[in-house]
Coordinates of C-alpha atoms in Angstrom, one line a residue:
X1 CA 98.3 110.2 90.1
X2 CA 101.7 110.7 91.3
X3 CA 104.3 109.5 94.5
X4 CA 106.4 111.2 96.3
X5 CA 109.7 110.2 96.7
X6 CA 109.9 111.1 100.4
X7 CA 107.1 108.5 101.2
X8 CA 105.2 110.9 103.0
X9 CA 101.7 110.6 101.5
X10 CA 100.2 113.6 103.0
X11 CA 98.9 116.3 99.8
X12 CA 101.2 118.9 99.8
X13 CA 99.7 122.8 99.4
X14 CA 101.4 122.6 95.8
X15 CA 99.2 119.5 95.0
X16 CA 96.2 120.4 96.8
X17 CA 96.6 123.9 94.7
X18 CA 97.7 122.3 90.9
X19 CA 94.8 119.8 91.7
X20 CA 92.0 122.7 91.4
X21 CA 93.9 124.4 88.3
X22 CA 93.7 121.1 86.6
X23 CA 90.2 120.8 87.8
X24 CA 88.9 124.0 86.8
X25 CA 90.7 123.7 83.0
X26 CA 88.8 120.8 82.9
X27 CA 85.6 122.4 83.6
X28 CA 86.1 124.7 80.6
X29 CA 86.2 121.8 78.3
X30 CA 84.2 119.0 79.8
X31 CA 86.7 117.0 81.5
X32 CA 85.7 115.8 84.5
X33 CA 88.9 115.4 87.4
X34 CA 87.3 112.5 89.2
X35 CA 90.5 112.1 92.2
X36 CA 93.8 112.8 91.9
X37 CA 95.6 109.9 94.0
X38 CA 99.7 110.2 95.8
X39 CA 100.9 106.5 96.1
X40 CA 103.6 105.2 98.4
X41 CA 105.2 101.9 99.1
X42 CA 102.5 100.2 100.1
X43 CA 99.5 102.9 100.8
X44 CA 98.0 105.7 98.7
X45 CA 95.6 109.0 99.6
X46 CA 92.6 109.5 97.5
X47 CA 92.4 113.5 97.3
X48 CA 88.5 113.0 96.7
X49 CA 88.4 110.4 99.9
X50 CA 89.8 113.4 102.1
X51 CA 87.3 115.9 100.4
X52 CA 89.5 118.1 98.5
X53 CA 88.1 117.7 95.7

């Protein structure tokens, strides 16, 4: 979970990207990455809502 100070709440490429590395080391040792999840002011985007992972 993380914000971005801009507000924009759209994943950028660089968390879309760091999301699968984290995802895939967690694979190797039995972690499972369930969302990962960009809050704002008063909305957030699920990465697992929009598919990406």
């Amino acid at each position: 979970m993380h914000n971005h100070p801009t507000g924009d709440l759209e994943p950028s490429s660089e968390d879309i990207a760091i999301t699968k590395k984290v995802k895939e080391a967690g694979e190797l040792i039995g972690i499972d990455v369930l969302d990962h999840i960009i809050v704002g002011d008063s909305a957030y985007v699920s990465l697992k809502d929009r598919g990406i992972i």
